[in-house]
Amino acid sequence: MNALAATPEIYLDHISKTFARPGGGETFRAVEDLTLSIAPGELVALLGKTGCGKSTIFNMIAGLGAPSAGQVLVQGRDPFREFDLFRGKIAIVFQSDRLLPWRTAIGNVELGLDMLDVPREPRREQAQSWLERLGLKGHEHDYPHALSGGMRQRVAIARAFATNAPILLCDEPFSALDEHTAQRLRDEFVALVRQNRKTAVFITHSISEALQVGDRIGVLRRPARIAYDVRLSGADEHPAIRQRIQEILAE
Ligand SMILES: Nc1ncnc2c1ncn2[C@@H]1O[C@H](COP(=O)(O)OP(=O)(O)O)[C@@H](O)[C@H]1O
Ligand SMILES: [Mg+2]
């Protein structure tokens, strides 16, 4: 590996996160001495049970929270302390679509571009093009309430991709959808991440989802730390990896 290829896009260096308990005194440890290095272009699924600290890690990568100890580096910079530097560099998809109900589908996609000061014409074009890529042609002017859950999440994905951010962070984006819709969206999501050469972190509590999405899976134990880190090459090895993950999560 040459020096450039070795530079991680996302580097979590022995991070811990503690929260004060209400009433003070004792603290609660959500993340414990977690180290993880993600190379440019990797699609990493972070898998763990509910409450194991996944969203806490997610927030620290997104610069929405600082670690209590250790260091988070995204493209070599601190996403919390240097938050403004990351405008347009990190796009986020949450579990709930977080669309503005008073804006149409295209209005919601344009919003992200508006914040990056993209002028009106290219803004509209980019938003339109991403809505089409996500199969929403004809629904540009629909309001969120008129769209199904799957379609709303497609709008949220279009919004994330439209900003052209190199890094994509997703916190259980499909877990509120029915399995059939989720499965289709996962495949489309993976294809788009690859085509557009994104680096992506995909948080999930589902082993099947991690296997479908990740080219690498980081399994978390509670408090969050990496218990198993595995690269996937072919579907033939999925049963053995699933078995191993089940054992770890059962411990
Ligand atoms: N702001 C906070 N203050 C106190 N405790 C928190 C806070 N955020 C998360 N926690 C606790 O940290 C643990 C991990 O939470 P979270 O990261 O949301 O888990 P996950 O996303 O894996 O379900 C939980 O026990 C949760 O209650
Ligand atoms: Mg969570």
PDB file of C-alpha atoms and ligand atoms in Angstrom:
ATOM      1  CA  MET A   1       0.000   0.000   0.000  1.00  0.00           C
ATOM      2  CA  ASN A   2       1.369   3.427  -0.849  1.00  0.00           C
ATOM      3  CA  ALA A   3       1.256   6.347   1.567  1.00  0.00           C
ATOM      4  CA  LEU A   4      -1.760   7.967  -0.083  1.00  0.00           C
ATOM      5  CA  ALA A   5      -3.882   4.842  -0.058  1.00  0.00           C
ATOM      6  CA  ALA A   6      -3.008   4.384   3.595  1.00  0.00           C
ATOM      7  CA  THR A   7      -4.478   7.760   4.630  1.00  0.00           C
ATOM      8  CA  PRO A   8      -7.831   6.982   6.217  1.00  0.00           C
ATOM      9  CA  GLU A   9     -10.876   9.004   5.224  1.00  0.00           C
ATOM     10  CA  ILE A  10     -12.356   8.440   8.665  1.00  0.00           C
ATOM     11  CA  TYR A  11     -10.216   7.632  11.659  1.00  0.00           C
ATOM     12  CA  LEU A  12     -11.540   6.935  15.129  1.00  0.00           C
ATOM     13  CA  ASP A  13      -8.512   6.822  17.370  1.00  0.00           C
ATOM     14  CA  HIS A  14      -9.205   5.218  20.768  1.00  0.00           C
ATOM     15  CA  ILE A  15     -12.411   7.160  21.287  1.00  0.00           C
ATOM     16  CA  SER A  16     -14.593   6.947  24.359  1.00  0.00           C
ATOM     17  CA  LYS A  17     -17.802   8.728  25.165  1.00  0.00           C
ATOM     18  CA  THR A  18     -19.349   9.064  28.586  1.00  0.00           C
ATOM     19  CA  PHE A  19     -22.600  10.736  29.509  1.00  0.00           C
ATOM     20  CA  ALA A  20     -23.440  12.193  32.890  1.00  0.00           C
ATOM     21  CA  ARG A  21     -26.332  10.399  34.551  1.00  0.00           C
ATOM     22  CA  PRO A  22     -29.219  12.620  35.569  1.00  0.00           C
ATOM     23  CA  GLY A  23     -28.547  13.817  39.109  1.00  0.00           C
ATOM     24  CA  GLY A  24     -24.794  13.786  38.525  1.00  0.00           C
ATOM     25  CA  GLY A  25     -22.224  11.557  40.159  1.00  0.00           C
ATOM     26  CA  GLU A  26     -21.562   8.401  38.213  1.00  0.00           C
ATOM     27  CA  THR A  27     -21.176   8.545  34.431  1.00  0.00           C
ATOM     28  CA  PHE A  28     -22.484   6.205  31.777  1.00  0.00           C
ATOM     29  CA  ARG A  29     -20.051   4.877  29.188  1.00  0.00           C
ATOM     30  CA  ALA A  30     -21.584   4.565  25.703  1.00  0.00           C
ATOM     31  CA  VAL A  31     -18.352   4.108  23.729  1.00  0.00           C
ATOM     32  CA  GLU A  32     -15.204   2.536  25.108  1.00  0.00           C
ATOM     33  CA  ASP A  33     -11.777   2.858  23.551  1.00  0.00           C
ATOM     34  CA  LEU A  34     -12.981   2.291  20.011  1.00  0.00           C
ATOM     35  CA  THR A  35     -10.503   2.385  17.163  1.00  0.00           C
ATOM     36  CA  LEU A  36     -11.570   2.167  13.531  1.00  0.00           C
ATOM     37  CA  SER A  37      -9.942   3.245  10.323  1.00  0.00           C
ATOM     38  CA  ILE A  38     -11.977   3.639   7.147  1.00  0.00           C
ATOM     39  CA  ALA A  39     -10.244   4.053   3.795  1.00  0.00           C
ATOM     40  CA  PRO A  40     -11.537   6.299   0.998  1.00  0.00           C
ATOM     41  CA  GLY A  41     -14.191   4.470  -1.035  1.00  0.00           C
ATOM     42  CA  GLU A  42     -15.000   1.912   1.636  1.00  0.00           C
ATOM     43  CA  LEU A  43     -18.602   1.096   2.531  1.00  0.00           C
ATOM     44  CA  VAL A  44     -18.553   0.010   6.152  1.00  0.00           C
ATOM     45  CA  ALA A  45     -21.592  -1.367   7.948  1.00  0.00           C
ATOM     46  CA  LEU A  46     -21.436  -0.776  11.700  1.00  0.00           C
ATOM     47  CA  LEU A  47     -23.561  -3.427  13.319  1.00  0.00           C
ATOM     48  CA  GLY A  48     -24.713  -3.690  16.901  1.00  0.00           C
ATOM     49  CA  LYS A  49     -27.711  -4.195  19.121  1.00  0.00           C
ATOM     50  CA  THR A  50     -30.000  -1.345  20.020  1.00  0.00           C
ATOM     51  CA  GLY A  51     -28.454   0.811  22.736  1.00  0.00           C
ATOM     52  CA  CYS A  52     -24.881  -0.317  22.093  1.00  0.00           C
ATOM     53  CA  GLY A  53     -23.728   3.181  21.125  1.00  0.00           C
ATOM     54  CA  LYS A  54     -24.085   3.238  17.327  1.00  0.00           C
ATOM     55  CA  SER A  55     -25.782   6.627  17.081  1.00  0.00           C
ATOM     56  CA  THR A  56     -23.304   8.045  19.564  1.00  0.00           C
ATOM     57  CA  ILE A  57     -20.463   7.021  17.233  1.00  0.00           C
ATOM     58  CA  PHE A  58     -22.409   8.309  14.251  1.00  0.00           C
ATOM     59  CA  ASN A  59     -22.839  11.721  15.864  1.00  0.00           C
ATOM     60  CA  MET A  60     -19.127  11.959  16.570  1.00  0.00           C
ATOM     61  CA  ILE A  61     -18.200  11.174  12.952  1.00  0.00           C
ATOM     62  CA  ALA A  62     -20.770  13.744  11.786  1.00  0.00           C
ATOM     63  CA  GLY A  63     -19.267  16.360  14.106  1.00  0.00           C
ATOM     64  CA  LEU A  64     -22.469  16.596  16.124  1.00  0.00           C
ATOM     65  CA  GLY A  65     -20.705  15.513  19.307  1.00  0.00           C
ATOM     66  CA  ALA A  66     -17.163  15.336  20.633  1.00  0.00           C
ATOM     67  CA  PRO A  67     -15.550  12.252  22.171  1.00  0.00           C
ATOM     68  CA  SER A  68     -14.772  12.331  25.901  1.00  0.00           C
ATOM     69  CA  ALA A  69     -11.386  10.822  25.123  1.00  0.00           C
ATOM     70  CA  GLY A  70      -9.488   9.983  21.967  1.00  0.00           C
ATOM     71  CA  GLN A  71      -9.718  11.658  18.608  1.00  0.00           C
ATOM     72  CA  VAL A  72     -12.039  11.645  15.609  1.00  0.00           C
ATOM     73  CA  LEU A  73     -10.471  12.607  12.299  1.00  0.00           C
ATOM     74  CA  VAL A  74     -12.350  12.962   9.034  1.00  0.00           C
ATOM     75  CA  GLN A  75     -10.071  13.730   6.099  1.00  0.00           C
ATOM     76  CA  GLY A  76      -7.472  14.470   8.738  1.00  0.00           C
ATOM     77  CA  ARG A  77      -9.555  17.156  10.484  1.00  0.00           C
ATOM     78  CA  ASP A  78     -11.703  17.300  13.591  1.00  0.00           C
ATOM     79  CA  PRO A  79     -15.376  17.304  12.490  1.00  0.00           C
ATOM     80  CA  PHE A  80     -16.619  18.717  15.805  1.00  0.00           C
ATOM     81  CA  ARG A  81     -14.105  21.520  16.352  1.00  0.00           C
ATOM     82  CA  GLU A  82     -13.906  22.377  12.659  1.00  0.00           C
ATOM     83  CA  PHE A  83     -17.567  21.819  11.867  1.00  0.00           C
ATOM     84  CA  ASP A  84     -17.859  24.587   9.242  1.00  0.00           C
ATOM     85  CA  LEU A  85     -15.054  23.062   7.228  1.00  0.00           C
ATOM     86  CA  PHE A  86     -17.261  20.031   6.601  1.00  0.00           C
ATOM     87  CA  ARG A  87     -20.079  21.896   4.910  1.00  0.00           C
ATOM     88  CA  GLY A  88     -20.757  19.910   1.719  1.00  0.00           C
ATOM     89  CA  LYS A  89     -18.296  17.176   2.689  1.00  0.00           C
ATOM     90  CA  ILE A  90     -20.537  15.007   4.810  1.00  0.00           C
ATOM     91  CA  ALA A  91     -24.096  14.037   3.863  1.00  0.00           C
ATOM     92  CA  ILE A  92     -26.401  12.314   6.294  1.00  0.00           C
ATOM     93  CA  VAL A  93     -29.415  10.022   6.053  1.00  0.00           C
ATOM     94  CA  PHE A  94     -31.294   9.298   9.271  1.00  0.00           C
ATOM     95  CA  GLN A  95     -33.846   6.655  10.160  1.00  0.00           C
ATOM     96  CA  SER A  96     -36.684   9.137   9.828  1.00  0.00           C
ATOM     97  CA  ASP A  97     -36.588  11.004   6.523  1.00  0.00           C
ATOM     98  CA  ARG A  98     -36.537  14.440   8.203  1.00  0.00           C
ATOM     99  CA  LEU A  99     -38.123  16.120   5.202  1.00  0.00           C
ATOM    100  CA  LEU A 100     -39.709  19.533   5.580  1.00  0.00           C
ATOM    101  CA  PRO A 101     -43.475  18.915   5.255  1.00  0.00           C
ATOM    102  CA  TRP A 102     -44.121  22.302   3.658  1.00  0.00           C
ATOM    103  CA  ARG A 103     -41.621  21.704   0.861  1.00  0.00           C
ATOM    104  CA  THR A 104     -42.204  19.502  -2.180  1.00  0.00           C
ATOM    105  CA  ALA A 105     -39.910  16.556  -2.956  1.00  0.00           C
ATOM    106  CA  ILE A 106     -37.753  18.688  -5.224  1.00  0.00           C
ATOM    107  CA  GLY A 107     -37.872  21.554  -2.719  1.00  0.00           C
ATOM    108  CA  ASN A 108     -36.474  19.235  -0.071  1.00  0.00           C
ATOM    109  CA  VAL A 109     -33.656  18.026  -2.311  1.00  0.00           C
ATOM    110  CA  GLU A 110     -32.843  21.600  -3.304  1.00  0.00           C
ATOM    111  CA  LEU A 111     -32.604  22.659   0.303  1.00  0.00           C
ATOM    112  CA  GLY A 112     -29.238  20.962   0.805  1.00  0.00           C
ATOM    113  CA  LEU A 113     -27.887  22.630  -2.323  1.00  0.00           C
ATOM    114  CA  ASP A 114     -29.313  25.967  -1.288  1.00  0.00           C
ATOM    115  CA  MET A 115     -27.259  25.778   1.904  1.00  0.00           C
ATOM    116  CA  LEU A 116     -24.164  25.260  -0.249  1.00  0.00           C
ATOM    117  CA  ASP A 117     -25.047  28.404  -2.219  1.00  0.00           C
ATOM    118  CA  VAL A 118     -25.584  26.518  -5.477  1.00  0.00           C
ATOM    119  CA  PRO A 119     -27.329  28.932  -7.880  1.00  0.00           C
ATOM    120  CA  ARG A 120     -30.968  28.366  -8.816  1.00  0.00           C
ATOM    121  CA  GLU A 121     -30.589  26.759 -12.255  1.00  0.00           C
ATOM    122  CA  PRO A 122     -27.992  24.063 -11.483  1.00  0.00           C
ATOM    123  CA  ARG A 123     -29.697  23.532  -8.149  1.00  0.00           C
ATOM    124  CA  ARG A 124     -32.963  22.614  -9.832  1.00  0.00           C
ATOM    125  CA  GLU A 125     -31.188  20.469 -12.437  1.00  0.00           C
ATOM    126  CA  GLN A 126     -29.192  18.507  -9.886  1.00  0.00           C
ATOM    127  CA  ALA A 127     -32.219  17.978  -7.669  1.00  0.00           C
ATOM    128  CA  GLN A 128     -34.301  16.833 -10.646  1.00  0.00           C
ATOM    129  CA  SER A 129     -31.602  14.476 -11.841  1.00  0.00           C
ATOM    130  CA  TRP A 130     -31.198  12.835  -8.430  1.00  0.00           C
ATOM    131  CA  LEU A 131     -34.933  12.437  -7.951  1.00  0.00           C
ATOM    132  CA  GLU A 132     -35.058  10.698 -11.331  1.00  0.00           C
ATOM    133  CA  ARG A 133     -32.170   8.434 -10.420  1.00  0.00           C
ATOM    134  CA  LEU A 134     -34.121   7.399  -7.350  1.00  0.00           C
ATOM    135  CA  GLY A 135     -37.194   6.604  -9.400  1.00  0.00           C
ATOM    136  CA  LEU A 136     -39.224   9.640  -8.380  1.00  0.00           C
ATOM    137  CA  LYS A 137     -39.866  11.183 -11.784  1.00  0.00           C
ATOM    138  CA  GLY A 138     -43.416  12.504 -11.740  1.00  0.00           C
ATOM    139  CA  HIS A 139     -43.325  13.040  -7.966  1.00  0.00           C
ATOM    140  CA  GLU A 140     -41.092  16.121  -7.919  1.00  0.00           C
ATOM    141  CA  HIS A 141     -43.922  18.385  -6.861  1.00  0.00           C
ATOM    142  CA  ASP A 142     -45.551  16.062  -4.351  1.00  0.00           C
ATOM    143  CA  TYR A 143     -45.440  17.006  -0.696  1.00  0.00           C
ATOM    144  CA  PRO A 144     -44.010  14.466   1.772  1.00  0.00           C
ATOM    145  CA  HIS A 145     -47.458  13.587   3.179  1.00  0.00           C
ATOM    146  CA  ALA A 146     -48.494  12.382  -0.288  1.00  0.00           C
ATOM    147  CA  LEU A 147     -45.512  10.007  -0.564  1.00  0.00           C
ATOM    148  CA  SER A 148     -45.094   6.516   0.912  1.00  0.00           C
ATOM    149  CA  GLY A 149     -42.421   5.879   3.563  1.00  0.00           C
ATOM    150  CA  GLY A 150     -40.165   4.296   0.949  1.00  0.00           C
ATOM    151  CA  MET A 151     -40.575   7.257  -1.406  1.00  0.00           C
ATOM    152  CA  ARG A 152     -39.869   9.744   1.369  1.00  0.00           C
ATOM    153  CA  GLN A 153     -36.672   7.906   2.205  1.00  0.00           C
ATOM    154  CA  ARG A 154     -35.777   7.998  -1.508  1.00  0.00           C
ATOM    155  CA  VAL A 155     -36.134  11.782  -1.353  1.00  0.00           C
ATOM    156  CA  ALA A 156     -33.843  11.841   1.699  1.00  0.00           C
ATOM    157  CA  ILE A 157     -31.270   9.761  -0.206  1.00  0.00           C
ATOM    158  CA  ALA A 158     -31.567  12.009  -3.273  1.00  0.00           C
ATOM    159  CA  ARG A 159     -30.992  14.994  -0.993  1.00  0.00           C
ATOM    160  CA  ALA A 160     -27.845  13.391   0.453  1.00  0.00           C
ATOM    161  CA  PHE A 161     -26.377  12.455  -2.940  1.00  0.00           C
ATOM    162  CA  ALA A 162     -27.306  15.765  -4.584  1.00  0.00           C
ATOM    163  CA  THR A 163     -24.904  17.683  -2.342  1.00  0.00           C
ATOM    164  CA  ASN A 164     -22.085  15.667  -3.928  1.00  0.00           C
ATOM    165  CA  ALA A 165     -20.448  15.185  -0.530  1.00  0.00           C
ATOM    166  CA  PRO A 166     -17.665  12.579  -0.647  1.00  0.00           C
ATOM    167  CA  ILE A 167     -18.712  11.094   2.686  1.00  0.00           C
ATOM    168  CA  LEU A 168     -22.097   9.584   3.384  1.00  0.00           C
ATOM    169  CA  LEU A 169     -23.294   8.703   6.880  1.00  0.00           C
ATOM    170  CA  CYS A 170     -26.458   6.669   7.335  1.00  0.00           C
ATOM    171  CA  ASP A 171     -28.030   5.834  10.683  1.00  0.00           C
ATOM    172  CA  GLU A 172     -30.449   2.910  10.197  1.00  0.00           C
ATOM    173  CA  PRO A 173     -31.976   4.615   7.143  1.00  0.00           C
ATOM    174  CA  PHE A 174     -34.215   1.716   6.094  1.00  0.00           C
ATOM    175  CA  SER A 175     -35.225   0.249   9.433  1.00  0.00           C
ATOM    176  CA  ALA A 176     -38.653   1.891   9.429  1.00  0.00           C
ATOM    177  CA  LEU A 177     -39.535   0.481   5.983  1.00  0.00           C
ATOM    178  CA  ASP A 178     -41.138  -2.825   5.099  1.00  0.00           C
ATOM    179  CA  GLU A 179     -38.543  -5.493   4.263  1.00  0.00           C
ATOM    180  CA  HIS A 180     -39.358  -5.669   0.551  1.00  0.00           C
ATOM    181  CA  THR A 181     -38.940  -1.905   0.075  1.00  0.00           C
ATOM    182  CA  ALA A 182     -35.851  -1.869   2.290  1.00  0.00           C
ATOM    183  CA  GLN A 183     -34.205  -4.620   0.275  1.00  0.00           C
ATOM    184  CA  ARG A 184     -34.667  -2.799  -3.013  1.00  0.00           C
ATOM    185  CA  LEU A 185     -33.456   0.487  -1.576  1.00  0.00           C
ATOM    186  CA  ARG A 186     -30.371  -1.166  -0.080  1.00  0.00           C
ATOM    187  CA  ASP A 187     -29.314  -2.518  -3.472  1.00  0.00           C
ATOM    188  CA  GLU A 188     -29.891   0.830  -5.135  1.00  0.00           C
ATOM    189  CA  PHE A 189     -28.044   2.603  -2.339  1.00  0.00           C
ATOM    190  CA  VAL A 190     -24.997   0.332  -2.654  1.00  0.00           C
ATOM    191  CA  ALA A 191     -24.915   0.811  -6.437  1.00  0.00           C
ATOM    192  CA  LEU A 192     -25.068   4.605  -6.068  1.00  0.00           C
ATOM    193  CA  VAL A 193     -22.330   4.644  -3.430  1.00  0.00           C
ATOM    194  CA  ARG A 194     -20.060   2.662  -5.751  1.00  0.00           C
ATOM    195  CA  GLN A 195     -20.864   4.619  -8.924  1.00  0.00           C
ATOM    196  CA  ASN A 196     -20.224   7.884  -7.138  1.00  0.00           C
ATOM    197  CA  ARG A 197     -17.155   6.641  -5.265  1.00  0.00           C
ATOM    198  CA  LYS A 198     -18.389   7.669  -1.855  1.00  0.00           C
ATOM    199  CA  THR A 199     -16.939   6.666   1.449  1.00  0.00           C
ATOM    200  CA  ALA A 200     -19.906   5.497   3.481  1.00  0.00           C
ATOM    201  CA  VAL A 201     -20.696   4.439   7.022  1.00  0.00           C
ATOM    202  CA  PHE A 202     -23.963   2.556   7.323  1.00  0.00           C
ATOM    203  CA  ILE A 203     -25.293   1.934  10.822  1.00  0.00           C
ATOM    204  CA  THR A 204     -27.573  -1.044  11.339  1.00  0.00           C
ATOM    205  CA  HIS A 205     -28.843  -3.465  13.965  1.00  0.00           C
ATOM    206  CA  SER A 206     -29.616  -6.135  11.358  1.00  0.00           C
ATOM    207  CA  ILE A 207     -27.087  -8.814  10.383  1.00  0.00           C
ATOM    208  CA  SER A 208     -28.850  -9.396   7.050  1.00  0.00           C
ATOM    209  CA  GLU A 209     -28.732  -5.700   6.254  1.00  0.00           C
ATOM    210  CA  ALA A 210     -25.041  -5.477   7.148  1.00  0.00           C
ATOM    211  CA  LEU A 211     -24.305  -8.420   4.846  1.00  0.00           C
ATOM    212  CA  GLN A 212     -26.326  -6.896   2.008  1.00  0.00           C
ATOM    213  CA  VAL A 213     -24.806  -3.434   2.276  1.00  0.00           C
ATOM    214  CA  GLY A 214     -21.268  -3.566   3.612  1.00  0.00           C
ATOM    215  CA  ASP A 215     -18.068  -4.433   1.873  1.00  0.00           C
ATOM    216  CA  ARG A 216     -16.812  -4.528   5.404  1.00  0.00           C
ATOM    217  CA  ILE A 217     -18.679  -5.082   8.667  1.00  0.00           C
ATOM    218  CA  GLY A 218     -17.649  -3.762  12.064  1.00  0.00           C
ATOM    219  CA  VAL A 219     -19.503  -5.564  14.831  1.00  0.00           C
ATOM    220  CA  LEU A 220     -19.932  -3.584  18.038  1.00  0.00           C
ATOM    221  CA  ARG A 221     -20.169  -4.799  21.574  1.00  0.00           C
ATOM    222  CA  ARG A 222     -21.671  -2.723  24.352  1.00  0.00           C
ATOM    223  CA  PRO A 223     -20.261  -0.259  25.412  1.00  0.00           C
ATOM    224  CA  ALA A 224     -19.359   0.316  21.784  1.00  0.00           C
ATOM    225  CA  ARG A 225     -16.048  -1.091  20.699  1.00  0.00           C
ATOM    226  CA  ILE A 226     -15.135  -3.230  17.715  1.00  0.00           C
ATOM    227  CA  ALA A 227     -15.558  -6.918  18.528  1.00  0.00           C
ATOM    228  CA  TYR A 228     -15.149  -8.203  14.980  1.00  0.00           C
ATOM    229  CA  ASP A 229     -14.034  -6.477  11.790  1.00  0.00           C
ATOM    230  CA  VAL A 230     -14.523  -8.427   8.602  1.00  0.00           C
ATOM    231  CA  ARG A 231     -14.212  -7.718   4.885  1.00  0.00           C
ATOM    232  CA  LEU A 232     -16.726  -9.401   2.611  1.00  0.00           C
ATOM    233  CA  SER A 233     -15.697 -10.838  -0.709  1.00  0.00           C
ATOM    234  CA  GLY A 234     -18.412 -13.225  -1.808  1.00  0.00           C
ATOM    235  CA  ALA A 235     -21.873 -14.396  -0.808  1.00  0.00           C
ATOM    236  CA  ASP A 236     -20.558 -17.945  -0.306  1.00  0.00           C
ATOM    237  CA  GLU A 237     -18.870 -16.844   2.914  1.00  0.00           C
ATOM    238  CA  HIS A 238     -21.975 -15.109   4.297  1.00  0.00           C
ATOM    239  CA  PRO A 239     -23.305 -18.117   6.273  1.00  0.00           C
ATOM    240  CA  ALA A 240     -20.047 -18.516   8.200  1.00  0.00           C
ATOM    241  CA  ILE A 241     -19.777 -14.771   8.867  1.00  0.00           C
ATOM    242  CA  ARG A 242     -23.418 -14.611   9.946  1.00  0.00           C
ATOM    243  CA  GLN A 243     -22.776 -17.468  12.356  1.00  0.00           C
ATOM    244  CA  ARG A 244     -19.715 -15.741  13.831  1.00  0.00           C
ATOM    245  CA  ILE A 245     -21.597 -12.441  14.225  1.00  0.00           C
ATOM    246  CA  GLN A 246     -24.508 -14.202  15.925  1.00  0.00           C
ATOM    247  CA  GLU A 247     -22.092 -15.730  18.417  1.00  0.00           C
ATOM    248  CA  ILE A 248     -20.511 -12.361  19.163  1.00  0.00           C
ATOM    249  CA  LEU A 249     -23.829 -10.593  19.593  1.00  0.00           C
ATOM    250  CA  ALA A 250     -25.056 -13.362  21.886  1.00  0.00           C
ATOM    251  CA  GLU A 251     -22.065 -13.016  24.248  1.00  0.00           C
TER     252      GLU A 251
HETATM  253  N1  LIG B   1     -27.196  12.421  25.210  1.00  0.00           N
HETATM  254  C1  LIG B   1     -27.215  11.331  25.977  1.00  0.00           C
HETATM  255  N2  LIG B   1     -27.234  11.412  27.333  1.00  0.00           N
HETATM  256  C2  LIG B   1     -27.237  10.304  28.094  1.00  0.00           C
HETATM  257  N3  LIG B   1     -27.201   9.047  27.625  1.00  0.00           N
HETATM  258  C3  LIG B   1     -27.177   8.895  26.290  1.00  0.00           C
HETATM  259  C4  LIG B   1     -27.180  10.023  25.391  1.00  0.00           C
HETATM  260  N4  LIG B   1     -27.150   9.545  24.119  1.00  0.00           N
HETATM  261  C5  LIG B   1     -27.131   8.210  24.212  1.00  0.00           C
HETATM  262  N5  LIG B   1     -27.141   7.804  25.518  1.00  0.00           N
HETATM  263  C6  LIG B   1     -27.098   6.422  25.985  1.00  0.00           C
HETATM  264  O1  LIG B   1     -26.000   5.787  25.368  1.00  0.00           O
HETATM  265  C7  LIG B   1     -26.351   4.452  24.992  1.00  0.00           C
HETATM  266  C8  LIG B   1     -26.110   4.262  23.521  1.00  0.00           C
HETATM  267  O2  LIG B   1     -27.064   5.026  22.817  1.00  0.00           O
HETATM  268  P1  LIG B   1     -27.103   5.108  21.212  1.00  0.00           P
HETATM  269  O3  LIG B   1     -25.788   5.555  20.734  1.00  0.00           O
HETATM  270  O4  LIG B   1     -28.282   5.902  20.827  1.00  0.00           O
HETATM  271  O5  LIG B   1     -27.319   3.558  20.845  1.00  0.00           O
HETATM  272  P2  LIG B   1     -27.788   2.877  19.482  1.00  0.00           P
HETATM  273  O6  LIG B   1     -27.787   3.905  18.413  1.00  0.00           O
HETATM  274  O7  LIG B   1     -26.789   1.777  19.256  1.00  0.00           O
HETATM  275  O8  LIG B   1     -29.152   2.303  19.732  1.00  0.00           O
HETATM  276  C9  LIG B   1     -27.794   4.242  25.409  1.00  0.00           C
HETATM  277  O9  LIG B   1     -27.816   3.549  26.628  1.00  0.00           O
HETATM  278  C10 LIG B   1     -28.328   5.642  25.542  1.00  0.00           C
HETATM  279  O10 LIG B   1     -29.348   5.697  26.501  1.00  0.00           O
HETATM  280 MG    MG B   2     -29.322   4.587  17.140  1.00  0.00          MG
END
